[in-house]
Structures are given as C-alpha cells and as structure tokens.
Coordinates of C-alpha atoms in Angstrom, one line a residue:
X11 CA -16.1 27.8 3.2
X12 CA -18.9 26.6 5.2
X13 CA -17.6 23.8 7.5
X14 CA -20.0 20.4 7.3
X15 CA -19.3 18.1 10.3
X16 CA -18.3 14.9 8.9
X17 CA -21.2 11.6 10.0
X18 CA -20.4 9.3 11.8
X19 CA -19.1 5.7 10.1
X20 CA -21.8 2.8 9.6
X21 CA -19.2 -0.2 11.0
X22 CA -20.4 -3.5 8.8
X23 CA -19.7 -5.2 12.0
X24 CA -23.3 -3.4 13.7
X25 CA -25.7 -6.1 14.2
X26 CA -28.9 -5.5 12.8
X27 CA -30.4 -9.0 13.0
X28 CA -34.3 -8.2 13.7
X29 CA -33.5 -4.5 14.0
X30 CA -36.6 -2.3 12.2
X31 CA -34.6 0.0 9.4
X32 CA -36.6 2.5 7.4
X33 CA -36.1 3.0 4.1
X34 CA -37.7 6.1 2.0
X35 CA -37.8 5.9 -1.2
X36 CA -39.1 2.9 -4.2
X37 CA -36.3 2.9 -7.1
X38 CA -33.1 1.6 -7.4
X39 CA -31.1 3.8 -5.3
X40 CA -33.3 3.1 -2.6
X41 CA -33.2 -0.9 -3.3
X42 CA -28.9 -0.9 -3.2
X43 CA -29.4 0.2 0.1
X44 CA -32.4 -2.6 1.0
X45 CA -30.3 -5.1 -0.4
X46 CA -27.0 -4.3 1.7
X47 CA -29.6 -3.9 5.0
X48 CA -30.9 -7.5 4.0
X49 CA -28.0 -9.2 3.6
X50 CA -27.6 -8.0 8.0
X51 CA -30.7 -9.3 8.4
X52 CA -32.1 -6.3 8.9
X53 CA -36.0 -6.1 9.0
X54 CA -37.0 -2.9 6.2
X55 CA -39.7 -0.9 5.8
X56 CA -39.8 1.5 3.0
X57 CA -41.8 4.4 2.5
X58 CA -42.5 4.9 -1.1
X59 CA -45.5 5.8 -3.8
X60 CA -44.1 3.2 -6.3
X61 CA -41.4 0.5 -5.8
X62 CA -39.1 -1.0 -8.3
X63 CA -39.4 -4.5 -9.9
X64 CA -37.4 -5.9 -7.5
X65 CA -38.4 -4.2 -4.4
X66 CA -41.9 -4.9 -5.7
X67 CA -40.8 -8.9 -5.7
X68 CA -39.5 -8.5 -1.6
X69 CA -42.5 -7.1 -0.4
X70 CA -45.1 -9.3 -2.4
X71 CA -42.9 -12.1 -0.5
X72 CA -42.7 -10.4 3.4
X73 CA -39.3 -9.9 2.8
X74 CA -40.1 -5.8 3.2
X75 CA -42.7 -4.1 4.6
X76 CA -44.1 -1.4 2.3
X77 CA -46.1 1.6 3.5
X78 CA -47.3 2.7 0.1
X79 CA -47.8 6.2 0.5
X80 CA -45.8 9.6 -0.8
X81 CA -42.8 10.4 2.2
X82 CA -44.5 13.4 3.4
X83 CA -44.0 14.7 7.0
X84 CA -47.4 12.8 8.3
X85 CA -46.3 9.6 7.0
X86 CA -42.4 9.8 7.8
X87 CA -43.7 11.6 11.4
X88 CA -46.1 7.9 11.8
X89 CA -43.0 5.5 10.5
X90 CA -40.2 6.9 12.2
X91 CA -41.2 5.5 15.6
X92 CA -39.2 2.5 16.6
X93 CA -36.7 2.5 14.1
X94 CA -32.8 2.2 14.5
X95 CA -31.8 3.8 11.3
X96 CA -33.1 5.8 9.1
X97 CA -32.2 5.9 4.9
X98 CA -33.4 8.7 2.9
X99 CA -33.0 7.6 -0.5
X100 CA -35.4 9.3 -3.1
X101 CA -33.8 10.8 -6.2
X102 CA -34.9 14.1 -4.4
X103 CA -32.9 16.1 -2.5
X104 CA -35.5 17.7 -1.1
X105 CA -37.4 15.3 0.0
X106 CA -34.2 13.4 1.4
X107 CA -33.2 16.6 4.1
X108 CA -36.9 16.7 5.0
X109 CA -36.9 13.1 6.5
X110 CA -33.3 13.8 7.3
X111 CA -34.3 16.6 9.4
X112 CA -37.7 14.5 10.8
X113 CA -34.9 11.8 12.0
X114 CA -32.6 13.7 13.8
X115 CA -35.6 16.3 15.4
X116 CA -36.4 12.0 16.6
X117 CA -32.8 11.3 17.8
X118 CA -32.3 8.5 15.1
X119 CA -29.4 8.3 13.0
X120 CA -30.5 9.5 9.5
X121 CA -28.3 9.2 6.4
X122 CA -29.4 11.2 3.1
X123 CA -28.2 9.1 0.5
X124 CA -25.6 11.3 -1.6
X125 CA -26.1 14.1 0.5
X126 CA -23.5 14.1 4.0
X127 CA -25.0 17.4 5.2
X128 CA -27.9 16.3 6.5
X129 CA -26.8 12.9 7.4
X130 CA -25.8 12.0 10.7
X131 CA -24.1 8.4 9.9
X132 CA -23.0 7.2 6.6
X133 CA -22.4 3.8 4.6
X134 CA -19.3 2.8 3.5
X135 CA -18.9 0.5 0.0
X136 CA -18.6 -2.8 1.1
X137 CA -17.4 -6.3 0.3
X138 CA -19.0 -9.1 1.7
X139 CA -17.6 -12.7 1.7
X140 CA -19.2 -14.4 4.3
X141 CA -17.7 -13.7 7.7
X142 CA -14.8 -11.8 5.8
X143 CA -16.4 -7.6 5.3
X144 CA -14.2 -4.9 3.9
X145 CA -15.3 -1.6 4.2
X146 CA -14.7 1.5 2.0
X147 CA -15.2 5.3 3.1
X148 CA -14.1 8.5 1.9
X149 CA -16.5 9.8 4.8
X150 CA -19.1 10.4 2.1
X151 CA -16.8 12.9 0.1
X152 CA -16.5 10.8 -3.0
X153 CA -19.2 8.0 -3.1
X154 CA -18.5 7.0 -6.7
X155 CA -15.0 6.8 -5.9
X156 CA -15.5 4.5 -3.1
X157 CA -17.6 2.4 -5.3
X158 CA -14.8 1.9 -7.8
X159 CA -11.7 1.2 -4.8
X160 CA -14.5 -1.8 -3.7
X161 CA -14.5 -3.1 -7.4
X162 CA -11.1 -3.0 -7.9
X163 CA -10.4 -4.9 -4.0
X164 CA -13.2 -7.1 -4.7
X165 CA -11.5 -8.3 -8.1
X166 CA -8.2 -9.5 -6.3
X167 CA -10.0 -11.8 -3.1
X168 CA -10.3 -15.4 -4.4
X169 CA -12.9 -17.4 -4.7
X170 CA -13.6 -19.2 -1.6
X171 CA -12.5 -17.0 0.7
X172 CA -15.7 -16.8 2.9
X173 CA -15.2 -21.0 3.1
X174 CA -11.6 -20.1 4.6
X175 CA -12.2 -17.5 7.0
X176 CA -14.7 -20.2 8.4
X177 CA -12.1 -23.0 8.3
X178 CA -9.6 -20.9 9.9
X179 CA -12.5 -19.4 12.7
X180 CA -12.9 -23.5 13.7
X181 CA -9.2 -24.2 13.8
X182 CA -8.2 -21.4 16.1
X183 CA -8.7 -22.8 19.3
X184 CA -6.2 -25.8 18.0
X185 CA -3.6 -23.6 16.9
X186 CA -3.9 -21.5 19.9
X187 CA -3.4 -24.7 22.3
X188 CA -1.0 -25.6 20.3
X189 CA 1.2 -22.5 19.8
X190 CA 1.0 -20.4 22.8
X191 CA 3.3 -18.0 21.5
X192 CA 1.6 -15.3 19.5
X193 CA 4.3 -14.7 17.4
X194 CA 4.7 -18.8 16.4
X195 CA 1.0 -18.8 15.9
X196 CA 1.2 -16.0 13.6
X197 CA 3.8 -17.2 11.5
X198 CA 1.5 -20.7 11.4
X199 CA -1.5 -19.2 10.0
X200 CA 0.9 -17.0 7.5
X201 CA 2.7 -19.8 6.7
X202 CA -1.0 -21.3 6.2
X203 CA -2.1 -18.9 4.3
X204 CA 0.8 -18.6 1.7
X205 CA 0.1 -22.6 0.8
X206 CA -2.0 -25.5 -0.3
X207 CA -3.8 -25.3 2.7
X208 CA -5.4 -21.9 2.3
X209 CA -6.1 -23.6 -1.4
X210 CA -8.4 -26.4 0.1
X211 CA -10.1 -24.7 2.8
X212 CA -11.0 -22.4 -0.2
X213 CA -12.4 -25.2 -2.2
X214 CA -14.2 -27.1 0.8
X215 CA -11.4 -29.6 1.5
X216 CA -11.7 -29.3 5.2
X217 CA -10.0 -32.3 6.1
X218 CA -7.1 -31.6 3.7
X219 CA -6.8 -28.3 5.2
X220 CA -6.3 -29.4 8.7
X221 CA -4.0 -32.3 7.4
X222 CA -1.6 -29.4 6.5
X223 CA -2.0 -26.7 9.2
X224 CA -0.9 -30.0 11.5
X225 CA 2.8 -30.1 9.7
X226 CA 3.1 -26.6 9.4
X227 CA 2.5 -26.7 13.3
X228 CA 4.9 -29.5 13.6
X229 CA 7.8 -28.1 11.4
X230 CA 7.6 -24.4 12.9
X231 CA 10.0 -23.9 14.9
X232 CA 12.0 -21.0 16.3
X233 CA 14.3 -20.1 13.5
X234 CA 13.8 -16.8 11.5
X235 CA 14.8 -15.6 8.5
X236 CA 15.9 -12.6 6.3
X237 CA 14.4 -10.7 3.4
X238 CA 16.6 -8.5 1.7
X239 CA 14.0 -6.4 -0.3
X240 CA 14.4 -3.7 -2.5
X241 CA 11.8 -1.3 -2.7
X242 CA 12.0 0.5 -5.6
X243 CA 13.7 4.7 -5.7
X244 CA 10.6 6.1 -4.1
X245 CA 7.3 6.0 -5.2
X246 CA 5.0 3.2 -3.3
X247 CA 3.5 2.7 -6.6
X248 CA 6.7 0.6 -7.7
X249 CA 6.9 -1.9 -5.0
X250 CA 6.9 -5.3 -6.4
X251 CA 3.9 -7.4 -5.3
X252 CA 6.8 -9.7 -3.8
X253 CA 7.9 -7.0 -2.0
X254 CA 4.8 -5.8 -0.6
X255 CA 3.6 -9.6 0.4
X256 CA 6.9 -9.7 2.6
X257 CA 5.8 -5.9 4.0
X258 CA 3.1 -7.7 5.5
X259 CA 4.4 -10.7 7.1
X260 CA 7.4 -9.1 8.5
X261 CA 8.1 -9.2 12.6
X262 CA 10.7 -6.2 12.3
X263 CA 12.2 -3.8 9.2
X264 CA 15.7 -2.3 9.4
X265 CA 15.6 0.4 6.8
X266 CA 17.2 3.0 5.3
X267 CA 17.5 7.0 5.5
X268 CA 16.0 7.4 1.8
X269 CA 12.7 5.5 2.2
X270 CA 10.3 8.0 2.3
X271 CA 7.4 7.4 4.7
X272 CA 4.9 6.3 2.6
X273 CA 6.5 3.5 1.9
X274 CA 6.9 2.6 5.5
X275 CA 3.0 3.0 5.6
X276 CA 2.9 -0.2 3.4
X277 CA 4.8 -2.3 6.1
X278 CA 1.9 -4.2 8.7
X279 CA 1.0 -2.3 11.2
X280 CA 2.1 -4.2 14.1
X281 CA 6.0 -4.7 12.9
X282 CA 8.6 -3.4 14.8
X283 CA 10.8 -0.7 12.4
X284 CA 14.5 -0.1 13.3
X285 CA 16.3 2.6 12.2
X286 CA 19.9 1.9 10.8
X287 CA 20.2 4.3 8.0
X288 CA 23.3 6.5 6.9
X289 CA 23.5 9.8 6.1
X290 CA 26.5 11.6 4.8
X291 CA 29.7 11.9 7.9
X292 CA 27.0 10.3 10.1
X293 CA 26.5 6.1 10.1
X294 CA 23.5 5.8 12.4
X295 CA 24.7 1.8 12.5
X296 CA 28.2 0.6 10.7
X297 CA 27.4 -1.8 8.4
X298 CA 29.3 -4.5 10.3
X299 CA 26.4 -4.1 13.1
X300 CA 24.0 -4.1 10.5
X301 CA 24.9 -7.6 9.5
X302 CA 25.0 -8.5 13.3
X303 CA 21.4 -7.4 14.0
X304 CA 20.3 -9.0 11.1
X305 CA 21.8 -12.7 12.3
X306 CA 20.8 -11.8 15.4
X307 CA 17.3 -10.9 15.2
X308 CA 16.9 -14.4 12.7
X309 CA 18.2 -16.4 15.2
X310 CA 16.1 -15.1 17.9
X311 CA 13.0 -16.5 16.0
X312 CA 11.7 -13.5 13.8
X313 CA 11.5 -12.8 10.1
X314 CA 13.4 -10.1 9.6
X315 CA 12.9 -7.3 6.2
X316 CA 15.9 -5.5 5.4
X317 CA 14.1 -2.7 3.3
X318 CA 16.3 -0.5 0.9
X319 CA 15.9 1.8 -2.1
X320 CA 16.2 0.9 -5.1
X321 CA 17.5 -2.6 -5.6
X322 CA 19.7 -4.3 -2.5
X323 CA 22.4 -5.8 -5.1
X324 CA 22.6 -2.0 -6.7
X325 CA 25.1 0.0 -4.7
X326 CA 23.1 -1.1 -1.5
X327 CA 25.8 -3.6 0.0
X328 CA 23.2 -6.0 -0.1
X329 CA 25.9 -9.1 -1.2
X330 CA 28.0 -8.0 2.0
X331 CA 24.7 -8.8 4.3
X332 CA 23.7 -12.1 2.4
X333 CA 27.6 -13.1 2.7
X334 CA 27.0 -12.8 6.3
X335 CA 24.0 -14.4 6.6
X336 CA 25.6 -17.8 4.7
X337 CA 28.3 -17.6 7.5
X338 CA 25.8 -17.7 10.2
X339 CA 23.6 -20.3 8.0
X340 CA 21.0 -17.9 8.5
X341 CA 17.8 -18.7 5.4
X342 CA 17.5 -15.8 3.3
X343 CA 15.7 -14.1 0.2
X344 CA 16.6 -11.6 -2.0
X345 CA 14.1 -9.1 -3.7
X346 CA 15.1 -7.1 -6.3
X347 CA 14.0 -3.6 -6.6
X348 CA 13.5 -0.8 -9.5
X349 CA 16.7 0.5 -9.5
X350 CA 16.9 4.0 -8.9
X351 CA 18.7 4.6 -12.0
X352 CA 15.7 2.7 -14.1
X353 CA 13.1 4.5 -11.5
X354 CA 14.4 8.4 -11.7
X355 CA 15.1 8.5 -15.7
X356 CA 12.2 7.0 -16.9
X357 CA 10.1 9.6 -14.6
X358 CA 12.5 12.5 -15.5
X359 CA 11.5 11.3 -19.7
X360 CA 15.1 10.1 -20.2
X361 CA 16.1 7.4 -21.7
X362 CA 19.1 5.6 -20.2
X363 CA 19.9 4.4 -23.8
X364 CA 19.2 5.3 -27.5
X365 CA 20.5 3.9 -30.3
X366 CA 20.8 7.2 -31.6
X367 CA 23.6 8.1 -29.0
X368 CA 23.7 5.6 -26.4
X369 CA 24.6 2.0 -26.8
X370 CA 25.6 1.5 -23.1
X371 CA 24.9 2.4 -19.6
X372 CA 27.3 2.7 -16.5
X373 CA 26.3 3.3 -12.9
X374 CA 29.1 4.7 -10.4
X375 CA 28.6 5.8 -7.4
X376 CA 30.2 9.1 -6.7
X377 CA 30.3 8.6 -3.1
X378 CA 33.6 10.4 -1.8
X379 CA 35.9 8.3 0.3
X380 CA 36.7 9.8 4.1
X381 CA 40.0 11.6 2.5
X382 CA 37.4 13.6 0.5
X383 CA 39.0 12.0 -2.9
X384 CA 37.0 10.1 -5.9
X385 CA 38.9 7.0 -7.7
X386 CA 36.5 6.4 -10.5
X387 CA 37.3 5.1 -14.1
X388 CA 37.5 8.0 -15.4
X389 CA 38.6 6.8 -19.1
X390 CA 36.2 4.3 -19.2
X391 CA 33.4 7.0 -17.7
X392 CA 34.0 9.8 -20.3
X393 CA 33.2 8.3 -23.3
X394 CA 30.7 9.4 -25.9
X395 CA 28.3 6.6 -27.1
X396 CA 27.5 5.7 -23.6
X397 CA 25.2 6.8 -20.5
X398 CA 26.4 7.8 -17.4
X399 CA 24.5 7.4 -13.9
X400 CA 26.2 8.6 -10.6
X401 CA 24.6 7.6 -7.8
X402 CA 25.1 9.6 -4.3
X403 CA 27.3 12.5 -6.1
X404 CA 25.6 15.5 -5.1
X405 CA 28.1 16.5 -2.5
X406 CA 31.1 15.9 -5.0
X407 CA 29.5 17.2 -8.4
X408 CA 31.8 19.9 -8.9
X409 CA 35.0 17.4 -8.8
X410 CA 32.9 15.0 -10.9
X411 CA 31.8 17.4 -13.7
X412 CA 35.6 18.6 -13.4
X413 CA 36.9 15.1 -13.8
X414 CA 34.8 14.1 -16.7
X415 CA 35.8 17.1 -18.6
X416 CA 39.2 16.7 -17.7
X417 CA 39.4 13.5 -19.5
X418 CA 37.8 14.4 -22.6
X419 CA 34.3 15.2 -22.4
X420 CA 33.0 18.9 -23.5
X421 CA 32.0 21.6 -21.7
X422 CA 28.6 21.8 -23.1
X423 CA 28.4 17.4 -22.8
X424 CA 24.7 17.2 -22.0
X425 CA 23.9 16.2 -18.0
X426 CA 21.3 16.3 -15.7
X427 CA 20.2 15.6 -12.0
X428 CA 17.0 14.1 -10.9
X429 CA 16.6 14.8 -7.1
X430 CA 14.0 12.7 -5.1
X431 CA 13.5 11.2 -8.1
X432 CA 9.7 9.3 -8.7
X433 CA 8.4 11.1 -5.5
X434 CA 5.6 13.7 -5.6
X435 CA 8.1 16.7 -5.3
X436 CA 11.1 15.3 -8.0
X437 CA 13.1 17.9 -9.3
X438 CA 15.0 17.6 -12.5
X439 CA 17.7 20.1 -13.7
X440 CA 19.0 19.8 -17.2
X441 CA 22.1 21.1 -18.3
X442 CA 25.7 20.7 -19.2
X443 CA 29.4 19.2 -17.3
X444 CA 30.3 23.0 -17.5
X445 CA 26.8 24.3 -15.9
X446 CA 25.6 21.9 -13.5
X447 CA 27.2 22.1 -10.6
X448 CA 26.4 26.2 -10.5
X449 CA 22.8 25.1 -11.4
X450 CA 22.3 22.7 -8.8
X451 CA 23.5 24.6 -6.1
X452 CA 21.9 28.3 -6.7
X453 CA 18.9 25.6 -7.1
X454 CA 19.9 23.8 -3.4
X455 CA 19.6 20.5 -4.8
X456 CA 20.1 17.9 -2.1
X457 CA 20.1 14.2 -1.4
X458 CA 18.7 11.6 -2.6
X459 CA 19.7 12.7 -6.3
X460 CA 20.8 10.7 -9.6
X461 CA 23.0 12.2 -11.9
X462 CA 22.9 11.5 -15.7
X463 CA 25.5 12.6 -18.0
X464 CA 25.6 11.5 -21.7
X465 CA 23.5 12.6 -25.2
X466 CA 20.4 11.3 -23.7
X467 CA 19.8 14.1 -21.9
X468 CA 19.3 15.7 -25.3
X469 CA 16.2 13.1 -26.0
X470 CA 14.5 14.0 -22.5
X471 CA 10.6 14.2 -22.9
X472 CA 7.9 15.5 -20.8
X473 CA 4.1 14.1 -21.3
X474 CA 1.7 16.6 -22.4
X475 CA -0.9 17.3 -19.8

C-alpha cells in the first residue's frame, strides 16, 4: 500500500485578516470553502469560467475578486503570485492536482478539495460562535464524516455562547485579581459556568452576569468536595451525562483496577489520576486509606472524583466512603452507574428476568474471604424461578457451581459468564453448573467477569448482523 504523507492541519486560529486566498473553482464546493475564508476575513480571488448564484452575488458586490477565465496553467501560473493559500476546488480531479501541483512547484500551501494526496494543508469542519471555534479533522480521511461529528457538536452548544465567551474574555482580568490561585479561579468560572450566570451572559445580561460571578467569588472558598461516581461496567458509551460533566471538573480521580483506559480518556486532561485499585491477594490501597485520602484531599481544597465500575452503592463499598465522609463533614455526591450486572447481560442478549422463568434477580458477590471459604445463602441462591448474578467469582467458580448444585440445583441448570463484559473484546460462555467451570478455564477466562446462573440463559439472543 502506497504510503500518502498526511497535510498539514489548517488551525482556525490562523489569521487571515487581509490575507489574498485563491480559490479555483465557481460552484458550490468551491463557495463552502469562500464562505468559511470570508468569515476570517480573508480577501478571495477565484479562478472560475462560471460562478454560482451566490458567488456571482459577492463578486458583483467586491466581496471576491473573480478572474473569469477556465483554470488552466497560464491563468493559475498569473494568479498564483502573492497568495497565502491556495484552494483547488473544481468538481475535477484533474484539474484540482494540476493547480495542486502549480502551488506547491510555487512553495504555497495547496489543498485539493477531497483529494489529501496532492494537498499540502487541509481544512478541518468547523464551528464557529464568535470568538468560541471548534475544529474537526480526520486528517482528510473521512470528510463526510467530519462534517456529520460538527453537526452533531454543533447541535448541543447553546444559543448564546459566542455572547458568553465575550463576557467571560472581559471579566478575566477581575477574576484573576481577585483569585490568584489558579485552582480557586478555575473552580470560579466552573462554578460560573454550571449557573444562572452563564444563563445571562448567554442572553446579553451583562450586568446580571457580573452581579453573580461577584458571590461566587465571595463564597468560594477553600473547601472541596467528593463525587462518588459510578461509571458504568465498561464501555465509555454508558457514562451518564452526570458522570461525564463531573469527569471534567475534577482536580484529582482515585480509581479502580477495572476501569478500562478509555474511560480514563474522558476525565480533563489536566486532572491528577491516583491509582488505588485492588486486585485479587494484592490491595494497592486498604480501603480505610482510601477513605483517608478522600477526606484528606477535600479538605485540602480540591474536588475530588472517586471513579468506579459499575455503580458505587453496588458491591463497590461506596456507603463505607460516604459514611466517612459524614464523619469528617466532608460535602459529597453520589452518582449512580449502570450496574455491571444490568451492563454485561443486556450486551451478552440475556435477560436478567422473564416472566417465563425468572420473576426475580439476586446479585452476590462470590468474592472468597482470606480463609479461601464462601458463606453465601446458598438456600435462598439455588432456587428455580429466579436469576442469579455473581459478581467477582471467577477465581472460586468451581466451589460456586459445586455449592449451588449441592443444594438442589441440576447439573445441566443453565449458567453463563460474561468476561469484560460491554468492552470491545467481551467474551460470553454459555453453559451449564456441571460444565462451566471446565469451560471457562480450558477457555482462560479471567477478571473482570459476571456470572449468570438461572433459565434465562436459555432465552440469550444475539442481533443479526
């Protein structure tokens, strides 16, 4: 496969005020790429037999300059000369690597429209709202895709937003005289910008505005807080919006070993991440110093996310933390998450009940205690009619598939394991008490896995492709 250099990005930020861009080419592929120059204040010339209606409109107004000829080498070779940039933008291929390969024999940066071979710079899809520009590249791989990723950001930035970033541009010296610290003044303008205040700037209401960014400077003081936030069994796709907001206002993250990275990719960028996760006969931090580091970090000023899988409240001794927390009157919130049991059965295809078979649901956790023993209900566990979810059993299936059948359930009682369940590379084995353990090991099923046991298994489903 032939190897094409990738262009170089077109930052949004370049000023072009007064800067001569040539354009080549009169229809409307030609005029999206007029309009963005305009709108930097660019000044255009196009090269072009025939222009559109509305290219037609800027030059009979001076707002372009046409050169109405065809975009042969004589003409391109005369325009070329002076410019910054150069756009080749017919509907011709051709055509666009012959001016392509006019610019760069000129040492000017040339993009082909469509066409990242010959270009030498491209254009990312952009969003502009007044000094607030958000680009989008796939380094010209997928245009059309980028195009659709701006449509769907530019759908979720208010109204007004351009009117904010203004109000917020003018108020920055105040803030920064009053809050020399950069970490008070960025909890300030968060706190700002979660609140009535970023509501009037939006609408115009300067004065109202400032009214408020002056008591949120006055009542921000040095004591922090803790979010306890679960964030979902794996994939980043099930984050909460909640969840994600508090990502990205966080000063620090204490997580655990089965976040996978990609959600860690959603936390800001400048946050400090703390590892205190536990693996199996190996507790990187005891839970007791968890609950210390959390009071202690709040205390010291910082807003503090305590990330886990799943849900906190769900087998992630999230009401042991929040208990600590009330002792050392430290402000707290509480997240949920999608459970993992919720998360890894509904992307496995099995339901958790069915009124079929299944008119109830228990989660367990078969996490062995340090004597190697289980003390589960085992009774109340092996019961037909019901749903069985083990969380953190892998190591100790072959007691637990012993132990259920030992107090009444089959041999052949349906069960399966879902490992890294909702992740790109889940696993899920399907099988019976009798089989699974012997399945899952010739398999080398590891952690993190969920084990189901009950009729459902039966009623799994898979979506066609």
């Amino acid at each position: 496969m032939t190897h094409i250099p990738e262009p170089a990005w077109f930052p949004i930020a370049l000023r072009l005020d007064d800067v001569r861009v040539l354009v080549i080419g009169g229809g409307m592929i030609a005029a999206n790429k007029v309009r963005l120059l305009l709108a930097h204040r660019a000044k255009v010339a196009v090269v072009a037999g025939r222009l559109d209606a509305e290219m037609q409109a800027w030059a009979e107004d001076g707002t372009i300059t046409h050169v109405a000829s065809t975009a042969d080498a004589t003409t391109l070779r005369a325009a070329m000369p002076g410019c910054r940039l150069v756009y080749a933008a017919t509907d011709d291929r051709a055509v666009n690597r012959t001016a392509a390969a006019l610019a760069q024999e000129m040492n000017i940066p040339v993009c082909a429209v469509d066409d990242p071979q010959p270009s030498t710079f491209i254009t990312p899809a952009q969003i502009h709202r007044g000094l607030v520009r958000i680009a989008i590249s796939t380094g010209g791989a997928a245009p059309v895709l980028a195009r659709r990723l701006r449509e769907q950001v530019e759908s979720t930035i208010p109204d007004g937003t351009g009117e904010l970033a203004v109000f917020m541009q003018q108020q920055r010296e105040h803030v920064g005289a009053a809050c020399p610290d950069i970490s008070r003044r960025r909890q300030v303008w968060e706190t700002f910008l979660d609140g009535a205040g970023a509501q009037a700037a939006r609408r115009g209401d300067g004065a109202r505005a400032r009214a408020i960014l002056d008591d949120i400077i006055a009542v921000t003081g040095t004591r922090g807080e803790v979010w306890l936030v679960g964030a979902g069994p794996g994939d980043p796709d099930l984050l909460t919006l909640r969840a994600l907001h508090l990502m990205q206002n966080a000063d620090c993250v204490l997580y655990d070993q089965l976040l996978s990275p990609a959600l860690l990719d959603r936390v800001r960028r400048d946050a400090e991440l703390v590892f205190v996760g536990k693996r199996r006969n190996k507790h990187t931090m005891p839970q007791e110093e968890i609950n210390a580091e959390l009071v202690r970090r709040a205390r010291m000023g910082q807003r503090v996310l305590r990330l886990k899988g799943g849900d906190p409240f769900v087998f992630g001794r999230g009401g042991e933390e929040i208990e600590a927390l009330m002792d050392s009157a430290i402000p707290f919130q509480v997240v949920p998450g999608i459970t993992a049991a919720n998360g890894c059965a509904a992307y496995a295809g099995i339901p958790l009940t069915h009124r079929d078979c299944a008119q109830a649901c228990m989660f367990v956790t078969g996490h062995a205690r340090a004597d190697g023993t289980l003390h589960l209900p085992w009774d109340s566990m092996a019961r037909p009619g019901q749903t069985v979810v083990i969380y953190m059993g892998v190591s100790a299936l072959p007691a637990l598939c012993a132990q259920l059948m030992a107090h009444g359930l089959p041999a052949d009682w349906p069960a399966a394991i879902v490992e890294r369940g909702t992740r790109v590379d889940q696993r899920v084995l399907t099988g019976t008490l009798g089989a699974l353990a012997r399945q899952a090991a010739e398999a080398g099923v590891g952690s993190p896995a969920l084990i189901i046991v009950g009729e459902v298994v039966r009623h799994r489903v898979i979506s066609p492709e």
